[in-house]
Tab-separated table of C-alpha atoms in Angstrom:
chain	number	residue	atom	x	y	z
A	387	UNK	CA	-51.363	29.772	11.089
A	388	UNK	CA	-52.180	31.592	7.649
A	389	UNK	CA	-51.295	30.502	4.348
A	390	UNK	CA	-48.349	33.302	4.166
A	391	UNK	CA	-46.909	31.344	6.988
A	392	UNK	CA	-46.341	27.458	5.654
A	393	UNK	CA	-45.825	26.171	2.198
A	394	UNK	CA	-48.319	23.284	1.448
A	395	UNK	CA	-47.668	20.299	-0.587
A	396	UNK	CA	-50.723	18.083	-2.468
A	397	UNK	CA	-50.249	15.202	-4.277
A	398	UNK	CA	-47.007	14.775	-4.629
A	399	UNK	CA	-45.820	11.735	-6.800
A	400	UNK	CA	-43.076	13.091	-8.097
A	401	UNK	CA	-40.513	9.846	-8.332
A	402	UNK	CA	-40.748	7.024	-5.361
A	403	UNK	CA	-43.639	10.157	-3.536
A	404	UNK	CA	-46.977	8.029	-3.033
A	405	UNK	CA	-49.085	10.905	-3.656
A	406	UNK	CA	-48.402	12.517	-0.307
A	407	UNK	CA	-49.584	15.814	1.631
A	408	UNK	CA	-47.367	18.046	3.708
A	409	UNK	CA	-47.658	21.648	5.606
A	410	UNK	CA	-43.844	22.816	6.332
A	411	UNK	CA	-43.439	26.007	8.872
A	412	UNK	CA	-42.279	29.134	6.585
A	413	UNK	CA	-38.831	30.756	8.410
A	414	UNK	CA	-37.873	27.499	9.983
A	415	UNK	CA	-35.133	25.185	9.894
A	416	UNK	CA	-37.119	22.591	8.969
A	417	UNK	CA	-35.511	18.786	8.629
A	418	UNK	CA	-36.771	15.592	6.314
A	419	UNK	CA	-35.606	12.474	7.389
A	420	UNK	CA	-36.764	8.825	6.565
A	421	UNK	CA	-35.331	5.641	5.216
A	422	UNK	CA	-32.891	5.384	2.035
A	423	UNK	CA	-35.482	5.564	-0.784
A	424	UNK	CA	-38.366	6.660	0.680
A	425	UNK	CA	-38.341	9.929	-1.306
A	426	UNK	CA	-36.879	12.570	0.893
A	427	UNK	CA	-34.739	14.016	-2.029
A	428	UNK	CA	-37.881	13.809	-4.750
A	429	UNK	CA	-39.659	15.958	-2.150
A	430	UNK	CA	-36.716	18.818	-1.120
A	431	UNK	CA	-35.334	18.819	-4.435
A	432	UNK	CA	-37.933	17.541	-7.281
A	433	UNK	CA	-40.976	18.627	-5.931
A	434	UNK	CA	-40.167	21.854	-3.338
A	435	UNK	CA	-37.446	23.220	-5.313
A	436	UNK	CA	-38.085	22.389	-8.720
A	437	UNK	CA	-41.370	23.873	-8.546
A	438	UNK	CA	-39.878	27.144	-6.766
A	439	UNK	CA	-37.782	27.684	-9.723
A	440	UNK	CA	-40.072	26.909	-12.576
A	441	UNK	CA	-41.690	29.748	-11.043
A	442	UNK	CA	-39.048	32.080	-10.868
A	443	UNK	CA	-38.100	31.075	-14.393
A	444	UNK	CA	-41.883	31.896	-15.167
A	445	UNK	CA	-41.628	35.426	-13.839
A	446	UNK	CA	-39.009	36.299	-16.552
A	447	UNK	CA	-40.049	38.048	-19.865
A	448	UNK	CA	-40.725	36.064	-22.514
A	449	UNK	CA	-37.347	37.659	-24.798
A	450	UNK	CA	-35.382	36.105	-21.318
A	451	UNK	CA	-37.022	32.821	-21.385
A	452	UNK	CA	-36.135	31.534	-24.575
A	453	UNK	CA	-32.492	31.645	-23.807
A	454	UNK	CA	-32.884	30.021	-20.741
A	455	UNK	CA	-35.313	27.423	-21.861
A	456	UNK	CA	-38.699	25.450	-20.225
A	457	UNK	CA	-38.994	23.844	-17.058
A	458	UNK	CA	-41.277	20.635	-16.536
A	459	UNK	CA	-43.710	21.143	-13.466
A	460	UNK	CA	-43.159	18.747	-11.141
A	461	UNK	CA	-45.636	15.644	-10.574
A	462	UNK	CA	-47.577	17.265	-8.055
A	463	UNK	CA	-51.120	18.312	-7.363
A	464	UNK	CA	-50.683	22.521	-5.908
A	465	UNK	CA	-48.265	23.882	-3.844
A	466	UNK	CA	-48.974	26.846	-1.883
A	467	UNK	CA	-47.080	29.716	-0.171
A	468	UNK	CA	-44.128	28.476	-2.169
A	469	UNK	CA	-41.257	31.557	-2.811
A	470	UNK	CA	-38.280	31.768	-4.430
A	471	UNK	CA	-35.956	28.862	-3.452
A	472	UNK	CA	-32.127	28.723	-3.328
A	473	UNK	CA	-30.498	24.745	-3.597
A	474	UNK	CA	-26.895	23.934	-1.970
A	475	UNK	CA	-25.671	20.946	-3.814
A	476	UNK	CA	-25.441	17.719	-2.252
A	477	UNK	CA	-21.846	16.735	-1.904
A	478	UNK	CA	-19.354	14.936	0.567
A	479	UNK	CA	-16.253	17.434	1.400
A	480	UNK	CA	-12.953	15.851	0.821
A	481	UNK	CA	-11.387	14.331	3.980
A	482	UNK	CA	-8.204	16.662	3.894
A	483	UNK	CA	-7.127	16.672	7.410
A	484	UNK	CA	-5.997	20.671	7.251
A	485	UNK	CA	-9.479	21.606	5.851
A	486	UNK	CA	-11.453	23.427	8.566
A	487	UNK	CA	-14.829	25.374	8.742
A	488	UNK	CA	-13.064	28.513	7.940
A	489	UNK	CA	-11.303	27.361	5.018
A	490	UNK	CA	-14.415	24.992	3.394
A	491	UNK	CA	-16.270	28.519	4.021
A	492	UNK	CA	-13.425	30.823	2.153
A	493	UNK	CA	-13.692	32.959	5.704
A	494	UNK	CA	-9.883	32.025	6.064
A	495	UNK	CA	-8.940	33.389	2.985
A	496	UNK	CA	-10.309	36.508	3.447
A	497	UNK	CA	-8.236	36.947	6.795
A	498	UNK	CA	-5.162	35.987	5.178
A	499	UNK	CA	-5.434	38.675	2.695
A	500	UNK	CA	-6.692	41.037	5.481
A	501	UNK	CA	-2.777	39.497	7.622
A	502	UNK	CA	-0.954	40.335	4.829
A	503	UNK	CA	-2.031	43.721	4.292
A	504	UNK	CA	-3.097	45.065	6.832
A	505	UNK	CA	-1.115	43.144	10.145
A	506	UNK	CA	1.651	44.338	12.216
A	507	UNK	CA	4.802	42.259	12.400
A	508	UNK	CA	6.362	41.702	16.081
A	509	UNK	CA	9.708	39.971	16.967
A	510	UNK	CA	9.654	36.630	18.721
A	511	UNK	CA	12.602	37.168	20.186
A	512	UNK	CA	12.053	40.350	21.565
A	513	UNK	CA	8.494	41.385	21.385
A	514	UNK	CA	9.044	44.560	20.213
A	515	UNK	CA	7.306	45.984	16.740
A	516	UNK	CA	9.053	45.030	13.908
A	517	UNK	CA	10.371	48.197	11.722
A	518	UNK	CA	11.378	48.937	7.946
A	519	UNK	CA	13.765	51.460	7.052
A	520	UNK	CA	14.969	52.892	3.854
A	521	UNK	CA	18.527	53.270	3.059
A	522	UNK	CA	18.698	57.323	3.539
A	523	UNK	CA	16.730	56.394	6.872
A	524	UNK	CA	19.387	54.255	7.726
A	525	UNK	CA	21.733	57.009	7.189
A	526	UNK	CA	20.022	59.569	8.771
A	527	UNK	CA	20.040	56.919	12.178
A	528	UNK	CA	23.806	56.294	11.484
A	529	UNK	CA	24.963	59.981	11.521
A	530	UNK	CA	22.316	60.785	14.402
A	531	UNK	CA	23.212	57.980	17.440
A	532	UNK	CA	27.137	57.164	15.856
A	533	UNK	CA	28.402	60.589	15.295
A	534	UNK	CA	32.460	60.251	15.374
A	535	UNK	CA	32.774	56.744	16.507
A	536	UNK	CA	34.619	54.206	14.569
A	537	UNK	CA	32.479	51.434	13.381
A	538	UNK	CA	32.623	48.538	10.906
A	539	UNK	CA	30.323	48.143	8.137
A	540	UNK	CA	29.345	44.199	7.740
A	541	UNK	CA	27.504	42.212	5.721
A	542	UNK	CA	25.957	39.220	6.889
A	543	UNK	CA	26.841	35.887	3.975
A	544	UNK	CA	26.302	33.303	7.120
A	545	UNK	CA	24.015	32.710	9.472
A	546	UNK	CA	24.100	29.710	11.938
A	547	UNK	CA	25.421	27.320	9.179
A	548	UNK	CA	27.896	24.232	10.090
A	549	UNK	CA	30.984	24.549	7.010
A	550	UNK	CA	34.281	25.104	6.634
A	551	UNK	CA	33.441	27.886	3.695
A	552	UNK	CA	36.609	27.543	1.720
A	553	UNK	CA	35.126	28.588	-1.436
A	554	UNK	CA	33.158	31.394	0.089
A	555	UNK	CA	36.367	33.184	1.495
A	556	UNK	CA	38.084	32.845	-1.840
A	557	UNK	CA	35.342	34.553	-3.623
A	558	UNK	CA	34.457	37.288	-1.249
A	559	UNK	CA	38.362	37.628	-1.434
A	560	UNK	CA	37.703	37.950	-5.542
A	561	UNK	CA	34.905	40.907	-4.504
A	562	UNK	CA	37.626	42.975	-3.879
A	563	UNK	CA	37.054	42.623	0.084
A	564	UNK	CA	40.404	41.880	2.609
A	565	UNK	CA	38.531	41.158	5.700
A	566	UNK	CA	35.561	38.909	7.263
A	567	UNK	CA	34.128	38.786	10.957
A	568	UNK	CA	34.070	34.843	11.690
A	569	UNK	CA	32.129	34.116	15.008
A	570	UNK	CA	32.912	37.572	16.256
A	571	UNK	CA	36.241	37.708	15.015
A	572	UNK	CA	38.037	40.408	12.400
A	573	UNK	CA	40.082	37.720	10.287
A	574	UNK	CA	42.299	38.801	7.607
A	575	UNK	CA	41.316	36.676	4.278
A	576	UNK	CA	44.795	35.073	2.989
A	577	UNK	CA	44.485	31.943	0.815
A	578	UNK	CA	43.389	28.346	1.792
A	579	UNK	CA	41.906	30.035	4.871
A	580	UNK	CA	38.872	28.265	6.636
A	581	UNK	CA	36.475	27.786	9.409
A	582	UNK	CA	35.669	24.646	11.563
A	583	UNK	CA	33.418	22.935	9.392
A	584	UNK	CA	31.719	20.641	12.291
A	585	UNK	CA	30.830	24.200	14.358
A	586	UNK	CA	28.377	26.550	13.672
A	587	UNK	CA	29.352	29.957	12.238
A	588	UNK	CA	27.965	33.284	12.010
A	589	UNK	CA	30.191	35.029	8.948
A	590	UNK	CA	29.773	38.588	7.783
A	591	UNK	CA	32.193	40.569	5.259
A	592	UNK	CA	33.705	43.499	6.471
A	593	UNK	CA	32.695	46.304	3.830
A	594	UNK	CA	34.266	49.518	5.348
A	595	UNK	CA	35.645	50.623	8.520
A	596	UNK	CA	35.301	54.017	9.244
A	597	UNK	CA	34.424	57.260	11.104
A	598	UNK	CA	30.729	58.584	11.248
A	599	UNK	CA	30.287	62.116	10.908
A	600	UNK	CA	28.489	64.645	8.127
A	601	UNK	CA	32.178	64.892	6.723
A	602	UNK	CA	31.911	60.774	5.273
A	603	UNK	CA	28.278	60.602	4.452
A	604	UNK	CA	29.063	60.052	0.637
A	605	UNK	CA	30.939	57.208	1.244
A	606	UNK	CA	28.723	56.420	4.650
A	607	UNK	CA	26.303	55.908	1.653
A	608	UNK	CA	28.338	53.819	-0.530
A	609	UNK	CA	29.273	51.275	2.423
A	610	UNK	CA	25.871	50.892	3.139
A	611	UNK	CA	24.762	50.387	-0.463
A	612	UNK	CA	27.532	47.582	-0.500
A	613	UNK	CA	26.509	46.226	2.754
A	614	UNK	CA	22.922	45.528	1.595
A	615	UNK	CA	23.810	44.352	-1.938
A	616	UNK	CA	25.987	41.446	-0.159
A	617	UNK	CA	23.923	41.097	2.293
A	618	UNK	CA	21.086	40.919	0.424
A	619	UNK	CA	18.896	43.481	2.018
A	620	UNK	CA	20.396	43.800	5.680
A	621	UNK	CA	23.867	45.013	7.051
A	622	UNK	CA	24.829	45.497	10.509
A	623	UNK	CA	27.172	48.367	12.105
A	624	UNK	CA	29.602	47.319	14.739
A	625	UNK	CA	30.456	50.014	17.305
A	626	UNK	CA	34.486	49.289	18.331
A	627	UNK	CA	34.486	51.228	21.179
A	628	UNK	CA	31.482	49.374	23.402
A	629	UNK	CA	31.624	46.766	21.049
A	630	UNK	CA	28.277	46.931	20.215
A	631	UNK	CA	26.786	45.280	17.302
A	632	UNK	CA	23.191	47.174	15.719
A	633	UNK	CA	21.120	45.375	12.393
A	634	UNK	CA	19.631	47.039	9.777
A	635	UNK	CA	17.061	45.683	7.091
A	636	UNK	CA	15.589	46.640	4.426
A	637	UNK	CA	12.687	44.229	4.911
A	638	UNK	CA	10.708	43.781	8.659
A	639	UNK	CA	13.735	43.670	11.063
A	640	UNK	CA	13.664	43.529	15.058
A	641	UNK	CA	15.579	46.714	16.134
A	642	UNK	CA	17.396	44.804	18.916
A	643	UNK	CA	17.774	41.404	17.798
A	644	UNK	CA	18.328	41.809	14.222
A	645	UNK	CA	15.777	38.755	12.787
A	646	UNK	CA	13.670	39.663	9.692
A	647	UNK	CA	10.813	38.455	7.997
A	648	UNK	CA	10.102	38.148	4.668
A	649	UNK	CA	7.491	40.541	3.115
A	650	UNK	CA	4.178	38.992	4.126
A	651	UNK	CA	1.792	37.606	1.680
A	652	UNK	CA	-1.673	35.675	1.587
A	653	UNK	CA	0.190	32.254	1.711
A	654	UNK	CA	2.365	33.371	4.891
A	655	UNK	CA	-0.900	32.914	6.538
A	656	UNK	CA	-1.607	29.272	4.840
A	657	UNK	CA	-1.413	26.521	6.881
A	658	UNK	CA	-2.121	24.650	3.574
A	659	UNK	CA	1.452	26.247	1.971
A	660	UNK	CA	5.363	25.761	2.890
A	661	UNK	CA	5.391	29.296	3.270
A	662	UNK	CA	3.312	29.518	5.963
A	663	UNK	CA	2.937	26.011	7.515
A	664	UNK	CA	5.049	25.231	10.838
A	665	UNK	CA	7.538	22.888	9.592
A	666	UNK	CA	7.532	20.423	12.633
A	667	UNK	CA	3.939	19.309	12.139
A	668	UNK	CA	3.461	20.410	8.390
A	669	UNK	CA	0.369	22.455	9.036
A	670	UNK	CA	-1.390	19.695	11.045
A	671	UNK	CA	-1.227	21.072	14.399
A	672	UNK	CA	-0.553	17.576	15.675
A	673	UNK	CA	2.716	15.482	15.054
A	674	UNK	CA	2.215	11.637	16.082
A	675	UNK	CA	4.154	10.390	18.998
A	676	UNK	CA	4.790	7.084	21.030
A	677	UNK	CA	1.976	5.868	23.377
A	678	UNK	CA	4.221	4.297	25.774
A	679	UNK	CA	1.341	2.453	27.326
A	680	UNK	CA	0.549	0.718	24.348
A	681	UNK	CA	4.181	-0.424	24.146
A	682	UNK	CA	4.826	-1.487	27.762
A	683	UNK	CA	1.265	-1.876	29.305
A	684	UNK	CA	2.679	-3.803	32.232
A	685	UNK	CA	5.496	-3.201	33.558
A	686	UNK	CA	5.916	-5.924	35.495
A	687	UNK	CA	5.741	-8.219	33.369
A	688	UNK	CA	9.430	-9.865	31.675
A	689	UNK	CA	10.651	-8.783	28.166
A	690	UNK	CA	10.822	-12.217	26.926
A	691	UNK	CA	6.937	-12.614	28.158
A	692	UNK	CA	5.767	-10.212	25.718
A	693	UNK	CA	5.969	-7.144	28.488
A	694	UNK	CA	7.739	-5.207	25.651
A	695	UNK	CA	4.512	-5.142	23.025
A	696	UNK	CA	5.807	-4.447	19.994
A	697	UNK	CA	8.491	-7.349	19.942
A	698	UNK	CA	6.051	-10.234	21.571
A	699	UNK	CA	7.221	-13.181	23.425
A	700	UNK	CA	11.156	-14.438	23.163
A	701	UNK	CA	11.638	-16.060	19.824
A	702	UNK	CA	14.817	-17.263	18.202
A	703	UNK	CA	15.189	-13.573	16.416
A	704	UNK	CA	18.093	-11.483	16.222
A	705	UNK	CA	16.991	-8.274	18.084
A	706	UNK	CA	16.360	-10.654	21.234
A	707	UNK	CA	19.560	-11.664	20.688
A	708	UNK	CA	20.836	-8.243	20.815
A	709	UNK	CA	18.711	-7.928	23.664
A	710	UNK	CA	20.244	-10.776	26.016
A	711	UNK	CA	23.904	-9.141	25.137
A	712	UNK	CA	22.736	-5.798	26.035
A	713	UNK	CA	21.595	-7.477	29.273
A	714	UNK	CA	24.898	-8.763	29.844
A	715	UNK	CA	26.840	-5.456	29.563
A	716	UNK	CA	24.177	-3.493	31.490
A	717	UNK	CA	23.631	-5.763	34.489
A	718	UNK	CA	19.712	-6.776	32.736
A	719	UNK	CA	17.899	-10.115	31.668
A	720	UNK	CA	15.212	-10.630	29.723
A	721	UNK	CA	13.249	-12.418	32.477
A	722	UNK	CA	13.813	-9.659	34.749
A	723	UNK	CA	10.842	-7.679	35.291
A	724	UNK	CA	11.172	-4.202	33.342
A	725	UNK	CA	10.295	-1.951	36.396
A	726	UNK	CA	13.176	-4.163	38.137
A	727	UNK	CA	15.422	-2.664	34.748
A	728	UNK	CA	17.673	-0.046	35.348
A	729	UNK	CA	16.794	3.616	33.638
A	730	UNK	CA	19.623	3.466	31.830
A	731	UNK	CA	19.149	0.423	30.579
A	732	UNK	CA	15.806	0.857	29.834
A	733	UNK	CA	16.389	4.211	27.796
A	734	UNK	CA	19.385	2.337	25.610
A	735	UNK	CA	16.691	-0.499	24.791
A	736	UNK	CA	14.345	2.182	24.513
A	737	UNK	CA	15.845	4.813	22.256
A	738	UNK	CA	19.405	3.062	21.205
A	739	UNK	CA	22.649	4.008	21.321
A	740	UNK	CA	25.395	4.968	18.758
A	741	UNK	CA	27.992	3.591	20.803
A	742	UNK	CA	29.228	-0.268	19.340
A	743	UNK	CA	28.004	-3.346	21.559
A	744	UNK	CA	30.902	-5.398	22.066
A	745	UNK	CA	30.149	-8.162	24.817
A	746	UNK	CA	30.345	-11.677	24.796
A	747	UNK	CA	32.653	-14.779	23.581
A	748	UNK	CA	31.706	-14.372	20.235
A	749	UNK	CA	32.549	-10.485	19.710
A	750	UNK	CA	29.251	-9.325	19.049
A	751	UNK	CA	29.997	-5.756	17.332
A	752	UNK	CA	26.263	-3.953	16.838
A	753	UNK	CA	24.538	-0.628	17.568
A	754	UNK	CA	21.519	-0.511	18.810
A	755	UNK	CA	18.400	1.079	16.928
A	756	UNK	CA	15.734	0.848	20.117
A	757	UNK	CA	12.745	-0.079	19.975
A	758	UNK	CA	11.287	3.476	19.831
A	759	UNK	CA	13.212	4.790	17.026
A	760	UNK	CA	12.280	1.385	15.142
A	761	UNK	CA	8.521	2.064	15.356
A	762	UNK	CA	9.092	5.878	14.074
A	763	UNK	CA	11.146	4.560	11.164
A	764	UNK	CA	8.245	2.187	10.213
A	765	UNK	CA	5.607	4.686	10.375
A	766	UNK	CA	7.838	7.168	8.368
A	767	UNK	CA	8.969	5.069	5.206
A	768	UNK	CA	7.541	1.617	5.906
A	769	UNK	CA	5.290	-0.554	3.930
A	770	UNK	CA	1.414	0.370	4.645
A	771	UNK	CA	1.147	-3.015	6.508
A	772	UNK	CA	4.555	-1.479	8.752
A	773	UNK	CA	2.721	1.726	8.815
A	774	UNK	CA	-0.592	0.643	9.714
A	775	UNK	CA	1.315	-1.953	12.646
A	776	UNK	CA	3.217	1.327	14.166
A	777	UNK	CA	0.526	3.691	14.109
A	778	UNK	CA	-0.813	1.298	16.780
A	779	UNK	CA	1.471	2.333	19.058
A	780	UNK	CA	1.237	6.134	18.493
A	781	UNK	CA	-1.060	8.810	19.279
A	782	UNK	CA	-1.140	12.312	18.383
A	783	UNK	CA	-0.225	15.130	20.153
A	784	UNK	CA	-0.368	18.857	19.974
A	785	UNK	CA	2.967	20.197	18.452
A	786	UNK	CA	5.531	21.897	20.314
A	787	UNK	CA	7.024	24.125	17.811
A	788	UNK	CA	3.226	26.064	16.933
A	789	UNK	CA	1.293	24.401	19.842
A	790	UNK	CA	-1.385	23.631	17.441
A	791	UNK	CA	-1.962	27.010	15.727
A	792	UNK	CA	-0.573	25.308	12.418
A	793	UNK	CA	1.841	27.943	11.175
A	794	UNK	CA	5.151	28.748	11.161
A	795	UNK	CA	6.183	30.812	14.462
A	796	UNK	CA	6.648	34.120	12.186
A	797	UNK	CA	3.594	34.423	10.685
A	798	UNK	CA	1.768	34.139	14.643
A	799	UNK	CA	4.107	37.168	14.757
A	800	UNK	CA	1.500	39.351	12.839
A	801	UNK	CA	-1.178	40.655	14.553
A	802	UNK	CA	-4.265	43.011	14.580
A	803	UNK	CA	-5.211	44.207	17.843
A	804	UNK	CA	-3.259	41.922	19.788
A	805	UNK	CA	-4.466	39.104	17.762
A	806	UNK	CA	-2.780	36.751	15.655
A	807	UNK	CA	-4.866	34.573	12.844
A	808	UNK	CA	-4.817	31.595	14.366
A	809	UNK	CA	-6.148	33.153	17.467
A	810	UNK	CA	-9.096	34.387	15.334
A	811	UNK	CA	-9.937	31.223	13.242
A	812	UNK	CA	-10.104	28.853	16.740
A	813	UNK	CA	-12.964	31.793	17.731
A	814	UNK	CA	-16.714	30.933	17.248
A	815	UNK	CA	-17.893	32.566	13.906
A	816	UNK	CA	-20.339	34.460	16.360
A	817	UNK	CA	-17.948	36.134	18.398
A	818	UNK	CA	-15.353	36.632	15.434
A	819	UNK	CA	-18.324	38.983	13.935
A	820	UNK	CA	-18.268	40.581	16.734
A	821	UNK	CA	-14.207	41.357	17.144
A	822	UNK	CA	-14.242	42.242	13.634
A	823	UNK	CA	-17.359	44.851	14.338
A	824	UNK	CA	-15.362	46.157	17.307
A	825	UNK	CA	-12.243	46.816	15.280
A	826	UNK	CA	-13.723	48.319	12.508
A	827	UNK	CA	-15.392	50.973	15.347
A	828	UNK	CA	-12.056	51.569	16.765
């Protein structure tokens, strides 16, 4: 081995160093372990690197040097085959449980950027490419597949909203507008007029209704103007003869279903943001969830012998009390085995019920929280001692709403050949080089 191909260390007492000797391999990855204190940091940092750039420093003129000011030389006899060093700081990274290789690396923000300029947006209803059309595109559509059919001009002001929308009808009646489409249905808007307020309600003003043809394209233009200004950026044309209902969208908008998405934007792609973190499991990937063999290991075992885990043995408490007067109405006792419980039964002590317990001599009136729901509450708002108790029962599991890609279900929408981000950040770093070679070839 030459000189060229090792850096020597001799004499090195720089700090706790006992004037040692080392040869370390040139081009390697080269490791220094040892005890706490027994110098490994005096000789990477004080002696290796400090010397490597006092050097460097050394190589400057002497007009650069006195604004950058003189190095001490390390306590150390020669070092040999030394070259310019680079340091990375010593440091813990913080424990945040979103924080992953690509994101401590700033790799992830490069590929949200890269997303939000340069993806393609896809329905998740559908499948089918998302589109964007301007309003004299719109037109030009309109007069091309709906020449001299009747058709209403709506604008969408609710979407899949419990309300009775009192106030809503009285000012849309105030825009100047006579009609609204409740649910499907053309409704004439007279005062005090309402919708169910405990069902759900799709509710679009009617803007126009009218025949398509070259003839009405001026005021073709000024419905749809209207229709987007009320419906802030989307409208939708109802065909009365086959009844046929078509969106339109300013902004990303499936051609068949009619969803949109907002214009995308670094943060779409954050898992670390509301705007792009799946709501279920807040960016986590994981939501916690009952390990039911924590909370009924043995199922033979009796509830009032502790087979129920969380509770413990029968005590003189009130929810065993509520237990024994479930057991009467459901045909149960707390000495009876829980496999030997009926499913039913099992499910009300379980999960609850919201119906009203009313059994026994002394009119017991209660509902029932279950056990379940009890633990989630505690881990949700209770005290960290409550908390750290129903966490024992719980384990985490991969969430169902972004099955543990982290973001919300439109931003997995946007992809670049065939890939969406999350697919490309769970990828080695190794092959992700390579996909990103390939697409930049194609």
């Amino acid at each position: 081995m030459t000189d060229i191909e090792q850096i020597e260390i001799f004499g090195a007492r720089e700090h706790n160093l006992k004037n040692i000797d080392v040869v370390i391999p040139r081009n390697k990855l080269v490791v220094i372990t040892g005890l706490s204190g027994s110098g490994k940091s005096s000789l990477a940092f004080d002696t290796i690197y400090a010397e490597g750039q006092r050097r460097y420093m050394e190589s400057f003129s002497a007009y650069a040097r006195q604004f950058l000011g003189s190095m001490e030389r390390p306590d150390v006899d020669k070092i040999n085959g030394l070259s310019p060093v680079i340091s990375i700081e010593q440091k813990t990274t913080n424990q945040n449980p979103r924080s992953t290789v690509g994101t401590i690396t700033e790799i992830y923000d490069f590929m949200r950027l890269l997303f939000a300029r340069a993806g393609e947006a896809y329905s998740y209803v559908s499948g089918e490419k998302m589109i964007r059309l301007s309003e004299d595109q719109m037109l030009d559509v309109m007069l091309k597949d709906y020449d001299n059919k009747d058709v209403l001009f709506l604008a969408p002001v609710v979407k899949g909203r419990k309300g009775h929308y009192r106030e809503l009808f009285e000012q849309i009646r105030k825009w100047g507008f006579i009609k609204v489409r409740i649910d499907g249905i053309v409704t004439e808007i007279k005062k005090g007029l309402q919708a169910d307020r405990y069902k759900i309600h799709d509710i679009e003003i009617v803007i126009d209704r009218t025949v398509i043809n070259e003839s009405t394209k001026t005021r073709l233009a000024d419905s749809l103007r209207l229709s987007l200004k009320f419906g802030k950026g989307t409208m939708m044309l109802f065909d009365e003869e086959k009844k046929r209902l078509r969106h339109f969208s300013q902004f990303l908008m499936c051609p068949t279903s009619g969803i949109s998405y907002d214009e995308p934007a670094p943060n779409s792609f954050s898992f670390n943001s509301p705007y792009g973190a799946c709501q279920q499991c807040n960016g986590l990937g994981t939501i916690p969830d009952i390990d039911f063999k924590s909370v009924i290991p043995n199922p033979k075992k009796t509830i009032a012998k502790g087979g129920i885990v969380p509770l413990g043995e029968q005590r003189d408490t009130w929810i065993f009390h509520q237990l024994m007067l479930l057991g009467r109405k459901y045909d149960f006792s707390i000495n009876t085995p829980i496999e030997e419980i009926s499913q039913e039964a099992l499910n009300i002590i379980l999960y609850g019920s919201d119906d009203v317990v009313s059994v026994g001599s002394d009119h017991s009136h209660f509902t029932f929280e279950g056990i379940i729901n009890f633990i989630l509450a505690q881990a949700e708002d209770g005290s960290t001692t409550l908390k750290r108790w129903a966490q024992s029962f719980m384990v985490s599991k991969t969430c169902p709403s972004c099955n543990g890609a982290r973001l919300k279900k439109e931003s997995l929408w946007f992809k670049i050949h065939d890939k969406n981000i999350a697919e490309l950040a769970a990828m080695d770093v190794t092959d992700l080089s390579d996909w990103f070679l390939s697409v930049e070839k194609n």
